[in-house]
Short mmCIF file of C-alpha atoms in Angstrom, two decimals:
data_model
loop_
_atom_site.label_atom_id
_atom_site.label_comp_id
_atom_site.label_asym_id
_atom_site.label_seq_id
_atom_site.Cartn_x
_atom_site.Cartn_y
_atom_site.Cartn_z
CA ARG A 1 0.00 0.00 0.00
CA LYS A 2 2.86 2.37 0.83
CA GLU A 3 4.45 1.74 -2.59
CA MET A 4 1.12 2.46 -4.30
CA LYS A 5 0.77 5.76 -2.43
CA GLU A 6 4.33 6.75 -3.34
CA LYS A 7 3.74 5.87 -7.00
CA LYS A 8 0.52 7.88 -7.04
CA LYS A 9 2.29 10.84 -5.47
CA TYR A 10 5.10 10.59 -8.04
CA ASP A 11 2.62 10.31 -10.92
CA GLU A 12 0.81 13.44 -9.67
CA TYR A 13 4.16 15.26 -9.45
CA VAL A 14 5.06 14.30 -13.04
CA HIS A 15 1.60 15.34 -14.23
CA ALA A 16 2.05 18.76 -12.59
CA LEU A 17 5.48 19.16 -14.20
CA LYS A 18 4.10 18.31 -17.64
CA ALA A 19 1.25 20.77 -17.18
CA TYR A 20 3.70 23.51 -16.22
CA ARG A 21 5.91 22.61 -19.17
CA GLN A 22 2.94 23.10 -21.50
CA TYR A 23 2.16 26.44 -19.86
CA LEU A 24 5.75 27.61 -20.36
CA GLU A 25 5.76 26.45 -23.99
CA LYS A 26 2.68 28.61 -24.68
CA ARG A 27 4.21 31.54 -22.82
CA LEU A 28 7.44 31.32 -24.80
CA LEU A 29 5.51 31.35 -28.06
CA HIS A 30 4.27 34.83 -27.14
CA GLU A 31 7.27 35.97 -25.08
CA PRO A 32 10.36 34.21 -26.54
CA ASN A 33 12.68 36.70 -24.80
CA ASP A 34 11.37 36.03 -21.29
CA ILE A 35 14.60 34.77 -19.69
CA GLU A 36 12.84 33.73 -16.49
CA ALA A 37 10.51 31.50 -18.50
CA VAL A 38 13.40 30.14 -20.57
CA CYS A 39 15.33 29.14 -17.44
CA GLN A 40 12.26 27.61 -15.80
CA TYR A 41 11.49 25.66 -18.97
CA SER A 42 14.99 24.17 -19.03
CA ALA A 43 14.68 23.30 -15.33
CA ILE A 44 11.37 21.52 -15.95
CA LEU A 45 12.94 19.51 -18.77
CA GLN A 46 15.70 18.47 -16.38
CA GLU A 47 13.14 17.32 -13.82
CA LEU A 48 11.40 15.30 -16.52
CA ARG A 49 14.71 13.58 -17.37
CA TYR A 50 15.20 15.02 -20.84
CA SER A 51 18.68 14.75 -22.35
CA LYS A 52 21.34 17.37 -21.56
CA LYS A 53 21.12 18.61 -25.15
CA GLU A 54 17.34 19.08 -24.93
CA CYS A 55 17.60 20.82 -21.54
CA ALA A 56 20.34 23.17 -22.69
CA GLU A 57 18.86 24.06 -26.07
CA PRO A 58 16.35 26.74 -24.93
CA MET A 59 19.02 28.64 -23.01
CA GLU A 60 21.66 28.21 -25.73
CA LYS A 61 19.20 29.63 -28.27
CA ALA A 62 18.38 32.55 -25.98
CA LEU A 63 22.08 33.41 -25.71
CA VAL A 64 22.51 33.36 -29.48
CA ARG A 65 19.23 35.09 -30.35
CA LYS A 66 19.51 37.91 -27.81
CA SER A 67 23.26 38.13 -27.27
CA ASP A 68 23.50 41.90 -27.86
CA SER A 69 20.38 42.92 -25.94
CA LEU A 70 20.56 40.68 -22.84
CA ILE A 71 21.41 42.47 -19.62
CA PRO A 72 24.61 41.15 -17.96
CA PHE A 73 22.80 39.44 -15.08
CA ASP A 74 20.59 37.49 -17.50
CA LYS A 75 23.67 36.42 -19.43
CA LEU A 76 25.27 35.28 -16.20
CA ARG A 77 22.17 33.34 -15.20
CA LEU A 78 22.04 31.56 -18.56
CA HIS A 79 25.75 30.71 -18.52
CA THR A 80 25.74 29.39 -14.94
CA ASN A 81 22.56 27.37 -15.52
CA LEU A 82 24.06 25.85 -18.65
CA ALA A 83 27.22 25.02 -16.73
CA GLY A 84 25.05 23.18 -14.21
CA ILE A 85 23.54 21.08 -17.00
CA TYR A 86 26.93 20.21 -18.49
CA GLU A 87 28.36 19.55 -14.97
CA SER A 88 32.15 19.46 -15.29
CA GLY A 89 33.03 18.94 -18.95
CA GLU A 90 34.47 21.30 -21.55
CA LYS A 91 31.13 23.02 -22.18
CA CYS A 92 30.68 23.58 -18.45
CA VAL A 93 34.09 25.29 -18.23
CA LYS A 94 33.31 27.41 -21.29
CA HIS A 95 30.06 28.74 -19.84
CA LEU A 96 31.54 29.42 -16.41
CA GLN A 97 34.47 31.26 -17.98
CA LYS A 98 32.00 33.44 -19.89
CA ALA A 99 30.04 34.04 -16.68
CA VAL A 100 33.21 35.16 -14.86
CA GLN A 101 34.24 37.39 -17.77
CA LEU A 102 31.09 39.44 -17.18
CA ASN A 103 32.85 40.66 -14.01
CA LEU A 104 29.66 40.84 -11.94
CA PRO A 105 29.63 40.78 -8.11
CA VAL A 106 28.19 37.26 -7.99
CA PRO A 107 30.41 34.90 -5.92
CA HIS A 108 28.66 31.73 -7.13
CA ALA A 109 30.10 32.04 -10.65
CA TYR A 110 33.70 32.33 -9.44
CA ASP A 111 33.19 29.58 -6.85
CA ALA A 112 31.64 27.20 -9.39
CA LEU A 113 34.50 27.62 -11.87
CA GLY A 114 37.00 27.20 -9.03
CA ARG A 115 35.37 23.90 -8.02
CA VAL A 116 35.60 22.63 -11.60
CA TYR A 117 39.31 23.46 -11.68
CA ILE A 118 39.77 21.66 -8.35
CA LEU A 119 38.19 18.54 -9.86
CA LYS A 120 40.65 18.86 -12.76
CA LYS A 121 43.49 19.30 -10.21
CA GLU A 122 44.32 22.70 -11.70
CA TYR A 123 44.80 24.27 -8.29
CA GLN A 124 46.67 27.38 -9.40
CA LEU A 125 43.74 28.36 -11.62
CA ALA A 126 41.26 27.67 -8.81
CA VAL A 127 42.84 29.80 -6.05
CA PRO A 128 42.23 33.29 -7.55
CA LEU A 129 38.64 32.34 -8.36
CA PHE A 130 37.95 31.19 -4.80
CA LYS A 131 39.71 34.30 -3.52
CA LYS A 132 37.42 36.52 -5.62
CA ALA A 133 34.32 34.66 -4.37
CA ALA A 134 35.50 35.05 -0.77
CA GLN A 135 36.07 38.78 -1.31
CA LEU A 136 32.56 39.18 -2.72
CA SER A 137 30.85 37.29 0.10
CA LYS A 138 31.71 36.55 3.72
CA ARG A 139 29.54 33.42 3.71
CA ALA A 140 31.40 30.53 5.32
CA VAL A 141 31.09 28.28 2.26
CA TYR A 142 33.12 30.70 0.12
CA GLN A 143 35.72 31.27 2.83
CA TYR A 144 36.01 27.50 3.37
CA ASN A 145 36.46 26.76 -0.35
CA TYR A 146 39.13 29.44 -0.58
CA ALA A 147 40.94 27.95 2.42
CA VAL A 148 40.83 24.44 0.93
CA SER A 149 42.24 25.72 -2.36
CA LEU A 150 45.08 27.41 -0.47
CA TYR A 151 45.81 24.16 1.36
CA GLN A 152 45.83 22.22 -1.90
CA SER A 153 48.30 24.78 -3.27
CA CYS A 154 50.60 24.14 -0.27
CA GLU A 155 49.73 27.47 1.38
CA VAL A 156 48.89 25.66 4.61
CA GLU A 157 49.56 28.53 7.03
CA LEU A 158 47.34 30.88 5.03
CA ALA A 159 44.63 28.23 4.88
CA LYS A 160 44.87 27.70 8.66
CA ASN A 161 44.56 31.42 9.36
CA LEU A 162 41.50 31.72 7.15
CA LEU A 163 39.81 28.70 8.72
CA GLU A 164 40.65 30.08 12.16
CA SER A 165 38.69 33.22 11.28
CA LEU A 166 35.60 31.02 10.84
CA LEU A 167 35.80 29.69 14.40
CA PRO A 168 33.96 28.98 16.56
CA SER A 169 32.00 26.73 14.23
CA THR A 170 29.94 23.55 14.44
CA ASP A 171 30.49 22.80 10.75
CA GLN A 172 32.31 19.47 10.62
CA GLU A 173 34.11 20.19 7.36
CA ILE A 174 35.47 23.49 8.66
CA LEU A 175 36.62 21.88 11.91
CA TYR A 176 38.20 18.91 10.13
CA ALA A 177 40.01 21.14 7.63
CA TYR A 178 41.28 23.30 10.49
CA ALA A 179 42.50 20.17 12.31
CA VAL A 180 44.37 19.07 9.17
CA CYS A 181 46.04 22.46 8.89
CA CYS A 182 46.92 22.40 12.60
CA HIS A 183 48.65 19.05 12.14
CA PHE A 184 50.67 20.17 9.14
CA THR A 185 51.75 23.39 10.87
CA GLY A 186 53.10 21.52 13.89
CA ASN A 187 50.06 21.73 16.19
CA GLY A 188 49.30 18.02 16.51
CA ASP A 189 47.82 18.28 20.01
CA GLN A 190 45.41 20.99 18.89
CA ALA A 191 44.44 18.88 15.88
CA ALA A 192 43.79 15.87 18.13
CA ALA A 193 41.63 17.97 20.47
CA ILE A 194 39.46 19.02 17.52
CA LEU A 195 39.27 15.41 16.35
CA ASP A 196 38.01 14.40 19.81
CA VAL A 197 35.16 16.88 19.41
CA LEU A 198 34.37 15.60 15.91
CA ALA A 199 34.53 11.96 17.00
CA GLY A 200 31.79 12.63 19.52
CA THR A 201 29.42 14.05 16.90
CA THR A 202 30.19 12.00 13.79
CA THR A 203 27.43 9.75 12.45
CA GLU A 204 26.97 7.68 9.28
CA ASN A 205 25.41 10.72 7.62
CA SER A 206 28.18 13.13 8.57
CA ARG A 207 30.11 14.92 5.84
CA VAL A 208 33.36 13.88 7.57
CA SER A 209 33.64 10.12 7.86
CA LYS A 210 35.04 8.14 10.77
CA TYR A 211 37.73 6.85 8.40
CA GLU A 212 38.93 10.39 7.70
CA LEU A 213 39.09 11.01 11.45
CA ALA A 214 41.01 7.77 11.99
CA ASP A 215 43.55 8.68 9.31
CA LEU A 216 44.20 12.08 10.88
CA TYR A 217 44.43 10.55 14.37
CA PHE A 218 47.10 8.24 12.94
CA LEU A 219 49.04 11.17 11.46
CA CYS A 220 48.85 12.95 14.83
CA GLY A 221 50.22 9.86 16.58
CA LYS A 222 46.95 9.49 18.54
CA TYR A 223 45.49 6.45 16.82
CA ARG A 224 45.80 4.19 19.89
CA GLU A 225 44.01 6.71 22.09
CA HIS A 226 41.31 7.06 19.42
CA ASN A 227 40.69 3.33 19.37
CA ALA A 228 40.38 3.34 23.13
CA MET A 229 37.61 5.98 23.06
#
């Protein structure tokens, strides 16, 4: 019975998506330059599991058709949305680069391109992008990503100082990254103390796994004490 209810709920959800898709198709016939509708239409196609090419096509066409008349923020929205569809490939990089070239005060664009470069292990390209995002916004996520990129570029002391500025924090990733930096800057006891705090709050759903904690305990020379906890 539970499975039947879930299927019915899913079918109703799909029906609603298809109805909204039809509404947007009619709207775009009359207002083809409505960027909000274009973006929503592509998002609906994604939800309905259309191919990447089909999902991207409305926004790609909007960029070509209205390239000279689009306001910069609409261009940025189209480029970043398209990057999200293409995920981390060459087309994703191309659209994020174009978004960044608009030079708008939107940290997400810089951060997103930085994360793609991190995946490609092109750390030197990532650092200035994360730095720009962190300058544009004081949100912890941008500061954290900048700190991680510094660490991966062997600027461990700078990364530690930046993470320290985010304390006190209950964010496990921030605390773990700070513990790693403490260890590699000669503060093993401080790193172990942070690990003790994390060990008491880590669950199966935590973003920092017990295996990552165990590895860092080992590096700190505290693995035996960790096992005894």
